[in-house]
Coordinates of C-alpha atoms in Angstrom, one line a residue:
X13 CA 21.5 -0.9 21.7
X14 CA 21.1 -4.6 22.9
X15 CA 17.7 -6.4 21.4
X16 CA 15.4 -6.5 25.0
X17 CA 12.1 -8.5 25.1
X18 CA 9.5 -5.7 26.0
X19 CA 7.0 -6.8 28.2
X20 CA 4.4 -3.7 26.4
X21 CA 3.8 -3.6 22.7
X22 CA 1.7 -1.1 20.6
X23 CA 1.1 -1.7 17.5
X24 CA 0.2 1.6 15.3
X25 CA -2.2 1.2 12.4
X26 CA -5.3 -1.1 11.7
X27 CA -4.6 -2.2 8.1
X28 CA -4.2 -6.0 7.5
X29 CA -0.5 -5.7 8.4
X30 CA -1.6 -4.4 11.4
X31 CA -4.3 -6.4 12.3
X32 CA -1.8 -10.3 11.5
X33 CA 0.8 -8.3 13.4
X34 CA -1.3 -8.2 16.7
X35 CA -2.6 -11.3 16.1
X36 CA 0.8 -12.6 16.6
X37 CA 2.2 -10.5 19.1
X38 CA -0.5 -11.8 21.1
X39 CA -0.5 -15.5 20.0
X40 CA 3.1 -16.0 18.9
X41 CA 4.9 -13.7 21.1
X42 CA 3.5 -13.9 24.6
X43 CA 3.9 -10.7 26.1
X44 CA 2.2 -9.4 28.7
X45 CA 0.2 -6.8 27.1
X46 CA -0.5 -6.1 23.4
X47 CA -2.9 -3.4 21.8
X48 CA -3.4 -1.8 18.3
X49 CA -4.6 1.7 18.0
X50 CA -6.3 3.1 14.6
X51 CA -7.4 6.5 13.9
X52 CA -10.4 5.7 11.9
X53 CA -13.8 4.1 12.8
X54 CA -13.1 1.1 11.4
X55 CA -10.4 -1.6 10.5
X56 CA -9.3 -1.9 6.9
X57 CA -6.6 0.7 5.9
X58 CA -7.4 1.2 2.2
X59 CA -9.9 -1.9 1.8
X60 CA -12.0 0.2 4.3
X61 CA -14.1 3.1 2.8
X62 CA -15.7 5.1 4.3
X63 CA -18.1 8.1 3.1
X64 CA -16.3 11.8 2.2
X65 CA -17.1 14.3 4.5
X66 CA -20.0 16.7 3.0
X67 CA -18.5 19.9 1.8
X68 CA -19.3 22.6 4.3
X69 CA -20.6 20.4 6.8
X70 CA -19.0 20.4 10.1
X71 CA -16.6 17.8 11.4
X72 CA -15.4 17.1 15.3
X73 CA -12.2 14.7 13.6
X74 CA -10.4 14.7 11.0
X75 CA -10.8 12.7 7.7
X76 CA -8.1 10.3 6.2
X77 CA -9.2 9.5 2.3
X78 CA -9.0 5.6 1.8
X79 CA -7.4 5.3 -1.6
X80 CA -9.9 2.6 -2.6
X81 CA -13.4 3.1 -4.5
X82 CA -17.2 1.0 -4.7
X83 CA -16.1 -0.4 -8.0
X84 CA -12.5 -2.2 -6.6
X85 CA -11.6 -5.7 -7.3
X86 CA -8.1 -6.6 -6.2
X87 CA -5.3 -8.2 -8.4
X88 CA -4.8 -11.2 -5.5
X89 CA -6.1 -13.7 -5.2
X90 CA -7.7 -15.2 -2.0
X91 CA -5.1 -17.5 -1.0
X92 CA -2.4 -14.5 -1.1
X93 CA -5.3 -12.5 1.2
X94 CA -5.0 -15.1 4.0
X95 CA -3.3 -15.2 7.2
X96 CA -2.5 -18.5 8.5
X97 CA -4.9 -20.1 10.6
X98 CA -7.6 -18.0 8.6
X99 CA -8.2 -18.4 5.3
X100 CA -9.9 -16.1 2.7
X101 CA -13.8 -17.7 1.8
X102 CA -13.8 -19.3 -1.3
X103 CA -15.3 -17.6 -4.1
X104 CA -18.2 -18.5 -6.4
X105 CA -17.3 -17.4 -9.2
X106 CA -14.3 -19.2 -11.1
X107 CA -13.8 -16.8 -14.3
X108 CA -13.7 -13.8 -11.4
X109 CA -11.4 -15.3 -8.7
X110 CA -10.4 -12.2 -7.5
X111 CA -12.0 -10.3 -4.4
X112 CA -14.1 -7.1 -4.2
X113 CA -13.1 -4.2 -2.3
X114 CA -16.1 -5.2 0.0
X115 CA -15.0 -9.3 0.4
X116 CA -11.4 -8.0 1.2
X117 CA -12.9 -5.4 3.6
X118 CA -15.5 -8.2 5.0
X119 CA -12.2 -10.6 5.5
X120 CA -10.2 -8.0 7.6
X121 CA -13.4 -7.1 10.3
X122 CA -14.2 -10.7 10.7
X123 CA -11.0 -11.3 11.1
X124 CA -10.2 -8.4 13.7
X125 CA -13.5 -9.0 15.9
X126 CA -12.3 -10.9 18.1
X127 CA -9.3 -8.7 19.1
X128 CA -12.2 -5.3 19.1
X129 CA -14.5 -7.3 21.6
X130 CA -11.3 -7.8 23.8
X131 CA -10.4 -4.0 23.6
X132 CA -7.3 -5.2 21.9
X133 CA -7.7 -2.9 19.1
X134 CA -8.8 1.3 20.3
X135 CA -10.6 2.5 17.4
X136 CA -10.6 6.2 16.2
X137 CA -7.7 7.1 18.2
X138 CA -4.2 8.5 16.4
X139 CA -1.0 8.0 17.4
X140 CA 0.0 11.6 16.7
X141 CA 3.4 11.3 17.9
X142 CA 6.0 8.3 18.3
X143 CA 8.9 9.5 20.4
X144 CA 11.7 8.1 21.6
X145 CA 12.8 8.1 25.2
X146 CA 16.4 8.2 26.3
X147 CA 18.5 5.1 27.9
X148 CA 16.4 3.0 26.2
X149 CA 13.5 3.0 28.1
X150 CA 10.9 2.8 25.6
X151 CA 8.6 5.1 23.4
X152 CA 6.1 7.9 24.6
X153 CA 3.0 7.9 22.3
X154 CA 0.8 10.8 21.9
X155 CA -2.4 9.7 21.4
X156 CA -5.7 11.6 20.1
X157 CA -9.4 10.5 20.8
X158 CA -11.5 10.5 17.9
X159 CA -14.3 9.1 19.5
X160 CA -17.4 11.0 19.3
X161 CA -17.5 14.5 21.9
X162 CA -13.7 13.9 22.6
X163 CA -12.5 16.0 19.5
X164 CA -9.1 14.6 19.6
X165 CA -7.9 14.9 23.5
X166 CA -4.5 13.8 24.4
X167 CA -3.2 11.4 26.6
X168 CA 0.8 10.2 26.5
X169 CA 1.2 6.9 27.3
X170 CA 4.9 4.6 27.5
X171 CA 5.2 1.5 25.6
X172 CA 8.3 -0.8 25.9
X173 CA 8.0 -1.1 21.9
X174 CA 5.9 -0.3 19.0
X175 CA 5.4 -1.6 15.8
X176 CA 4.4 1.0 13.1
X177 CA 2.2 -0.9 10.4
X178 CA 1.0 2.5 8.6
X179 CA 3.5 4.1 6.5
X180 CA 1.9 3.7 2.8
X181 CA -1.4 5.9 0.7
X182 CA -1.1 8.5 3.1
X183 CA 1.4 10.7 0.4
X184 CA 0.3 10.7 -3.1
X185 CA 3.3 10.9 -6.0
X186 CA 2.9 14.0 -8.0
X187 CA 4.9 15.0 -10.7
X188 CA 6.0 18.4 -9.0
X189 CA 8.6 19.0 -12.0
X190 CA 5.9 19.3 -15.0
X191 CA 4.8 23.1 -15.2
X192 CA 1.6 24.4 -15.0
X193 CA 0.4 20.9 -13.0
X194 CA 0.0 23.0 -9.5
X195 CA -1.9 25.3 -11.3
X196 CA -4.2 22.6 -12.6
X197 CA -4.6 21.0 -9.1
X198 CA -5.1 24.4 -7.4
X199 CA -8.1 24.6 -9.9
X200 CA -9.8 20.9 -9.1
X201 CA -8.2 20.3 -13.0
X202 CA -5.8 17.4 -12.0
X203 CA -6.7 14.9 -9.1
X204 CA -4.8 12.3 -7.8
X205 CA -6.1 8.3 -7.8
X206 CA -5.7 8.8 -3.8
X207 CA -9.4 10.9 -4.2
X208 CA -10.7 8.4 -7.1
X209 CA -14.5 7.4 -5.9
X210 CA -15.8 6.5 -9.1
X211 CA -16.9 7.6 -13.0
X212 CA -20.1 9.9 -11.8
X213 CA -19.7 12.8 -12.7
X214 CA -17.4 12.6 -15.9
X215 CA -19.6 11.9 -18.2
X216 CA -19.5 12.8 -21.5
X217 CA -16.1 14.9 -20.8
X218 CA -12.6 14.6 -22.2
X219 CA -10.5 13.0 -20.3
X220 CA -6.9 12.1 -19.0
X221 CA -5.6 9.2 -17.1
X222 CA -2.1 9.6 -16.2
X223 CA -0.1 6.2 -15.3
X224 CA -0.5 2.7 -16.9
X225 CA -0.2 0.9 -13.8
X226 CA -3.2 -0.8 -11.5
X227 CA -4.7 2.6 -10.4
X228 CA -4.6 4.0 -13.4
X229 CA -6.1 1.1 -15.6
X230 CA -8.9 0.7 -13.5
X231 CA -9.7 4.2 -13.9
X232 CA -9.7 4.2 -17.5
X233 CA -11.3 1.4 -17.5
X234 CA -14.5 2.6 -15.6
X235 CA -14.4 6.0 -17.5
X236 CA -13.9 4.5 -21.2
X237 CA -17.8 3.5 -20.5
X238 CA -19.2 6.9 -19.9
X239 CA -16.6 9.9 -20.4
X240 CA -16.2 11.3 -24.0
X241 CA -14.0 9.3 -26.7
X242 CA -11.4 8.8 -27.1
X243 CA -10.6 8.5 -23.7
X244 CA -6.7 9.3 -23.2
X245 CA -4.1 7.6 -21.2
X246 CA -0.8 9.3 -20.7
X247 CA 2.2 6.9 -20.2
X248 CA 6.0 7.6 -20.1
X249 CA 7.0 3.8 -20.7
X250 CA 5.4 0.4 -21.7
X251 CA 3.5 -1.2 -18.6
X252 CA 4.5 -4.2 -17.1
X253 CA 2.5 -7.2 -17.4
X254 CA 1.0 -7.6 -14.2
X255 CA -0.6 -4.3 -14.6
X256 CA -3.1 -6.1 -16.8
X257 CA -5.3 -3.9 -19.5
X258 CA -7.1 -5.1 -22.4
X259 CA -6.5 -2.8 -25.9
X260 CA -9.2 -0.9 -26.5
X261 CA -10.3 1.3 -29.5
X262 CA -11.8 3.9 -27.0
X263 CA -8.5 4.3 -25.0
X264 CA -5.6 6.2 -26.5
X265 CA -2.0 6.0 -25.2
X266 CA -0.4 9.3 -25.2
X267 CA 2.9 10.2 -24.6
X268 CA 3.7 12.2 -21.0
X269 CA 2.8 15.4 -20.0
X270 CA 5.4 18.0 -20.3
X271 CA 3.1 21.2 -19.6
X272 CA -0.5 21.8 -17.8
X273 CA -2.2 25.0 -19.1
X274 CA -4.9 26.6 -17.3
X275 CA -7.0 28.5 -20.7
X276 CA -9.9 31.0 -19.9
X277 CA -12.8 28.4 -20.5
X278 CA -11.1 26.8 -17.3
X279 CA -10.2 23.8 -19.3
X280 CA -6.8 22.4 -20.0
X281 CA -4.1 22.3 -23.0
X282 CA -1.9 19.8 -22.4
X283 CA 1.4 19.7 -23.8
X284 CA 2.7 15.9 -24.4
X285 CA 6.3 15.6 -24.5
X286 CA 6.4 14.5 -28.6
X287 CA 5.0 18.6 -29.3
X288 CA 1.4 17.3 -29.1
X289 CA -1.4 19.4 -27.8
X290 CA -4.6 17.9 -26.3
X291 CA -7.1 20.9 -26.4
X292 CA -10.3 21.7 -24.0
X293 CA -9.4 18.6 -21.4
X294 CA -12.2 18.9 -18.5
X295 CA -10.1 16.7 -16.1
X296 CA -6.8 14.9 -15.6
X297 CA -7.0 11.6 -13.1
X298 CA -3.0 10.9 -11.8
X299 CA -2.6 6.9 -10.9
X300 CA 1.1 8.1 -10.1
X301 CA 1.3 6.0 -6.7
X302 CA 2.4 7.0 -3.8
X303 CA 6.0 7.7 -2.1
X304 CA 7.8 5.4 -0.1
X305 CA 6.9 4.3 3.3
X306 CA 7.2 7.0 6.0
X307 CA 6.5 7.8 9.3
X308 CA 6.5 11.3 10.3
X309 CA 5.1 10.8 13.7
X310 CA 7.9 8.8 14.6
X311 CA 10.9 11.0 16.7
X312 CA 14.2 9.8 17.5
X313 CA 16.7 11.3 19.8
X314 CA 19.6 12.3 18.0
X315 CA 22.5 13.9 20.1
X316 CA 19.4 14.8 22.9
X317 CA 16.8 16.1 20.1
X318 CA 14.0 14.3 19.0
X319 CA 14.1 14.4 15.5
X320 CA 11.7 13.0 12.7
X321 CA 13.0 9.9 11.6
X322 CA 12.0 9.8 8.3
X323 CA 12.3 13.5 6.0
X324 CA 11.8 14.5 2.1
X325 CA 15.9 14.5 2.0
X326 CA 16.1 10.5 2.7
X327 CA 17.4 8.8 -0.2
X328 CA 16.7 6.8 -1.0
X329 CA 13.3 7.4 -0.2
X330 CA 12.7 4.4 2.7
X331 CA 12.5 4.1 6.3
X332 CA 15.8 4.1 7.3
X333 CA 18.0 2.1 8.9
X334 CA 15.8 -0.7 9.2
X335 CA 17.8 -4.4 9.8
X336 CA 15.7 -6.6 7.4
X337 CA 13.4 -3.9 6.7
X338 CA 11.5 -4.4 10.1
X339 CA 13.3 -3.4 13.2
X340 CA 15.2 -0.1 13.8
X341 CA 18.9 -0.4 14.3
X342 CA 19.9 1.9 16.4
X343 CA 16.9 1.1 18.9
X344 CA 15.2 -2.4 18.1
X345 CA 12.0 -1.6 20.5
X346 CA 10.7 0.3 17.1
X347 CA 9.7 -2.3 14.4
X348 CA 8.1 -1.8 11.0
X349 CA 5.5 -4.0 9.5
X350 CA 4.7 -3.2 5.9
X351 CA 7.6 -1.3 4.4
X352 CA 7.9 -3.0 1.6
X353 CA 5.5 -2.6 -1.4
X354 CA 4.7 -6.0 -2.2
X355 CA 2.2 -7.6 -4.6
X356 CA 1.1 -10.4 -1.8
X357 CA 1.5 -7.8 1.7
X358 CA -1.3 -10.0 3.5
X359 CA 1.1 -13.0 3.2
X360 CA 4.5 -11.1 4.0
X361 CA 3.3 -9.6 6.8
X362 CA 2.3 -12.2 8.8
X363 CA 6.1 -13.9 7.7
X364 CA 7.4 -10.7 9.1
X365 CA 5.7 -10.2 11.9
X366 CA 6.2 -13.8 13.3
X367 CA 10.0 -13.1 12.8
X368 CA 9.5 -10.3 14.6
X369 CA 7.9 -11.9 17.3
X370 CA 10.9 -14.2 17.8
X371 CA 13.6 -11.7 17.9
X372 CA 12.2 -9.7 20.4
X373 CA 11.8 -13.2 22.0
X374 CA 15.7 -14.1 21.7
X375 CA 14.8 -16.8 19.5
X376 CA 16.5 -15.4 16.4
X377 CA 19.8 -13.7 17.0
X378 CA 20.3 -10.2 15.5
X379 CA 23.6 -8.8 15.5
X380 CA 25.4 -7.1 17.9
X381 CA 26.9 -4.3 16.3
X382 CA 25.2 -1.2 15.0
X383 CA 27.6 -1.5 11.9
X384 CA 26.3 -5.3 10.8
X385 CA 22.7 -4.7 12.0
X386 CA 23.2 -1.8 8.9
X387 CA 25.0 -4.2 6.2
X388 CA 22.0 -5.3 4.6
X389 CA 20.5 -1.6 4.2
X390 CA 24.2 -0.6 3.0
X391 CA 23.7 -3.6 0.5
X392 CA 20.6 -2.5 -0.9
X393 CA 21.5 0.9 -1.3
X394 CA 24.4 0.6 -3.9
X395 CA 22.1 -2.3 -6.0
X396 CA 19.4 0.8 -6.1
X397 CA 22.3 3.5 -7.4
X398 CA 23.8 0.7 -9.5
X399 CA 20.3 -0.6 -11.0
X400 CA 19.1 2.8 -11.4
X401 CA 22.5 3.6 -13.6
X402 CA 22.3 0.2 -15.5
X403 CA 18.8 1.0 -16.4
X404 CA 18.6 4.3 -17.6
X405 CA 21.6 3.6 -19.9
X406 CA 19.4 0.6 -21.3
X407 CA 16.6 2.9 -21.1
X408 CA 18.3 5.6 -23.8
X409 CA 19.5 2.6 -25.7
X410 CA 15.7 1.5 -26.6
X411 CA 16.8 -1.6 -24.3
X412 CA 14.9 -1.4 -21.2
X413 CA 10.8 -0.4 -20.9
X414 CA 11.3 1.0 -17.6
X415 CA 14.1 2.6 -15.6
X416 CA 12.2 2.4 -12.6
X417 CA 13.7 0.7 -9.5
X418 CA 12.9 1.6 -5.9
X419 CA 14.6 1.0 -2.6
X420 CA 11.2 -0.3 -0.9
X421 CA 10.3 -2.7 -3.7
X422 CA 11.9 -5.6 -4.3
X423 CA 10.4 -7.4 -7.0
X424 CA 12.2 -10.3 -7.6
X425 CA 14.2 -10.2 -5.2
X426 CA 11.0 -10.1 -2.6
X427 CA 11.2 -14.1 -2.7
X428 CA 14.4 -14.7 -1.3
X429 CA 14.2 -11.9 1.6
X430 CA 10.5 -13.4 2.5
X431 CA 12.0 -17.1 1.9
X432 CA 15.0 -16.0 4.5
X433 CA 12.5 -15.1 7.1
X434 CA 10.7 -18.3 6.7
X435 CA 13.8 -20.1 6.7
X436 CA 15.2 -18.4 10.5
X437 CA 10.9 -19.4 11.7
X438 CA 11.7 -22.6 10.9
X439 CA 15.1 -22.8 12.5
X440 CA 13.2 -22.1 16.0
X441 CA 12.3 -25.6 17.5
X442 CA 9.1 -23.5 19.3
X443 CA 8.0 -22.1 16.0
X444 CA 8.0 -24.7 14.0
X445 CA 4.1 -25.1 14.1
X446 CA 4.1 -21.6 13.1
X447 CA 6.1 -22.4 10.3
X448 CA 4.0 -25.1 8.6
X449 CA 1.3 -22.9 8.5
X450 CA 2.9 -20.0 7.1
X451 CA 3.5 -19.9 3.3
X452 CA 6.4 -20.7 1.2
X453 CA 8.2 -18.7 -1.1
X454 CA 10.0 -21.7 -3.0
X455 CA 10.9 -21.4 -6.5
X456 CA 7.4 -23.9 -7.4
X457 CA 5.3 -21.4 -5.3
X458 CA 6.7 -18.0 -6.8
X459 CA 5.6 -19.0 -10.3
X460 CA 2.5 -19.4 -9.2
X461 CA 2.4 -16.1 -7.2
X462 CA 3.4 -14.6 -11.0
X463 CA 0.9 -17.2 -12.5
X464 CA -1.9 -14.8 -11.3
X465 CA -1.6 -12.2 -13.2
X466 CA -2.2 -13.7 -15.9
X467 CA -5.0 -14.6 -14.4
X468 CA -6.4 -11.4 -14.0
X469 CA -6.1 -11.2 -17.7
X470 CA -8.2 -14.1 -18.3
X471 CA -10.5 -12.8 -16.0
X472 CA -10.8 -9.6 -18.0
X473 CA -11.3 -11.3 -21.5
X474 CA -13.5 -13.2 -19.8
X475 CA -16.0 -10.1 -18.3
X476 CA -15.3 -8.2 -21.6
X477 CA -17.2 -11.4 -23.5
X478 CA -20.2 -11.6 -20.5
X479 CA -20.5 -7.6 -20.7
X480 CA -21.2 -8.1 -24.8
X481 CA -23.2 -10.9 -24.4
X482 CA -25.6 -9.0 -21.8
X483 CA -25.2 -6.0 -24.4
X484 CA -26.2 -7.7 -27.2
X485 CA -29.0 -9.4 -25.2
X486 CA -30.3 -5.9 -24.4
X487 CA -30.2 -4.7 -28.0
X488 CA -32.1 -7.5 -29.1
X489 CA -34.8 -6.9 -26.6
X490 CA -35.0 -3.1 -27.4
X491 CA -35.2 -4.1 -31.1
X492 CA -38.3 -6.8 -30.7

């Protein structure tokens, strides 16, 4: 299907790739109408949390966990958290240069006001269904009202084109293969990071943390202060670096979890996967992520059915046939904003969504055929199979910490795709205004995208040494 330049966009989801992607559709695109819909109360995504629903209380709408917590501080820093035109406030604090769950939130709302007091952006209402209408004619959305006495009423309405900017938190990873582990959930045993609201409640209980990635080390973290020592953390393979965690004599690494028991104290025996039993555990807190991006509201017509586009079968697990991971092959009036897991998504997505903006606009050419429009998804496929091989040989070898490679991140490879979008704005002699102010993946600016990181583990050394300061401080006044 040719590229056409729709004259109605909807944009589905109010998270900040959402929120720069109507931005500019409305500035950068010049269409004739642009609106955002979002099924909560607020914007946000995850940097918006909102108070769980009392249990046994009645509720006229549904509730969709936020998969952040009070105690949050993010891992990027403010000048990664900016759109262009709109920078991130500067922070006070130099030895913590890294926002709170609430500054993040804050940026996103004042950010997003304008575009709520012009009715651009319909709060509380859902997209339930994205479907595709034949002869290219556009998409029929099923929306629900989640506005107060409308208990989710439908209406259909037809959009030229919609951009979906929600596809991540919603699906929590388990790890369905490891026995027992339904059993443990089933009993309020094992709980997913996704539900994580803070250490209440845990105190002086022994404790799991599965994972050794951001989640999960923020989780020990905040529970190595209050739950039972030692505190475990069960990990299949060293972390990476970025995942920053200071050693600590009341955190134990544990090997993985090959078995969950249920024992009649309605406790757990955990089996680890070197033969080593952890007795009487009260709880087991999974920072296992989340699987890829997907859309199961979105239908396409296949052979005159609408079908789901994305399934549990895909594999890789990704939004498929995407043509630079944003706009749907087969039907370029559906576009994706946010597919990829990256560590700087405020940045990326407004890169993306300005490239967006000038295909639909005919000032970026995308190619004709369905079959070259597919190459670079073809591409990215056999380096995943190939990778995946390469590494789990190394892997058994003792060569390789990780065998983990996924379809939808692209790690280091993430600066040459963004750079390439960058590079086709700039090519476009009526974006070129845009393109100054949007950021630069060069090699001098990737290094100091990584450079943060280890940051954040200055940052940590440095609140470890205030919090025994302030400790020691208090001792000394107890003792006078």
């Amino acid at each position: 299907m040719e590229v056409r330049t729709p004259r109605r966009v909807l944009v589905v989801g109010g998270g900040p790739c959402g929120l720069v992607t109507l931005r500019n559709l409305i500035e950068r695109g010049g269409f004739e109408e642009v609106s955002l819909v979002e099924r909560r109360d607020d914007v946000g995504g995850v940097w918006y949390l909102e108070d769980p629903p009392v249990p046994g209380a009645l509720r006229d709408k549904p509730y969709w966990p936020s998969p952040a917590y009070p105690a949050l501080v993010g891992n990027v820093l403010p000048e990664y958290l900016s759109f262009s035109h709109h920078p991130f406030p500067e922070l006070a604090s130099i030895t913590h240069p890294y926002p709170t769950l609430t500054q993040t939130h804050d940026y996103l709302k004042r950010f997003a006001a304008p575009y709520v007091a012009s009715g651009h952006i319909r709060l509380s209402t859902e997209a339930a269904w994205v479907d595709e209408l034949s002869d290219g004619r556009g998409w029929a959305v099923t929306l629900r009202d989640w506005r107060p006495g409308q208990k989710g009423r439908e209406t259909v309405e037809i959009w030229d084109a919609v951009v979906v900017a929600t596809a991540w938190y919603d699906f929590p990873s388990w790890p369905e293969g490891t026995p027992g582990l339904k059993e443990a959930r089933d009993a309020g045993l094992a709980t997913h990071a996704q539900t994580w609201k803070g250490p209440i409640g845990y105190e002086g209980k022994r404790i799991v943390v599965v994972g050794n990635a951001n989640s999960s080390n923020d989780i020990a973290a905040q529970l190595k202060l209050v739950a039972q020592t030692p505190l475990y953390r069960s990990i299949r393979r060293q972390g990476l670096r970025r995942f920053a965690f200071l050693p600590d004599p009341r955190v134990i690494d544990v090997p993985a979890i090959a078995r969950y028991t249920v024992n009649p104290s309605d406790k757990l025996e955990l089996e680890l996967t070197d033969g080593q039993v952890l007795h009487d555990i009260d709880a087991v807190v999974l920072g296992t992520g989340y699987k890829a991006a997907a859309a199961p509201f979105v239908r396409i017509l296949l052979d005159g059915t609408l079908t789901p586009l994305t399934s549990e079968s895909t594999y890789p697990r990704r939004i498929p046939s995407l043509f630079e991971h944003i706009l749907y092959a087969p039907n370029p009036s559906l576009a994706f904003i946010g597919t990829i897991m990256s560590y700087t998504p405020f940045t990326l997505a407004d890169v993306a969504s300005t490239y967006l903006c000038l295909v639909w606009r005919h000032h970026i050419p995308m190619p004709s055929s369905l079959d070259a429009r597919l190459a670079g998804e073809r591409a990215r496929m056999a380096f995943v199979d190939s990778e995946r091989a390469r590494r789990a040989i190394a892997e058994d070898k003792g060569k390789e910490p990780s065998s983990f490679v996924a379809y939808h991140i692209l790690a280091s490879a993430e600066q040459a795709y963004a750079q390439g979008l960058k590079d086709a704005i700039k090519g476009v002699a009526e974006a070129r205004e845009w393109a100054e102010v949007l950021p630069e993946w060069s090699d001098g600016e990737w290094k100091r995208r990584e450079g943060m990181y280890e940051r954040k583990w200055v940052s940590l050394e440095a609140e470890r040494r205030e919090f025994g300061q302030a400790e020691r401080e208090r001792l000394h006044t107890v003792n006078k």
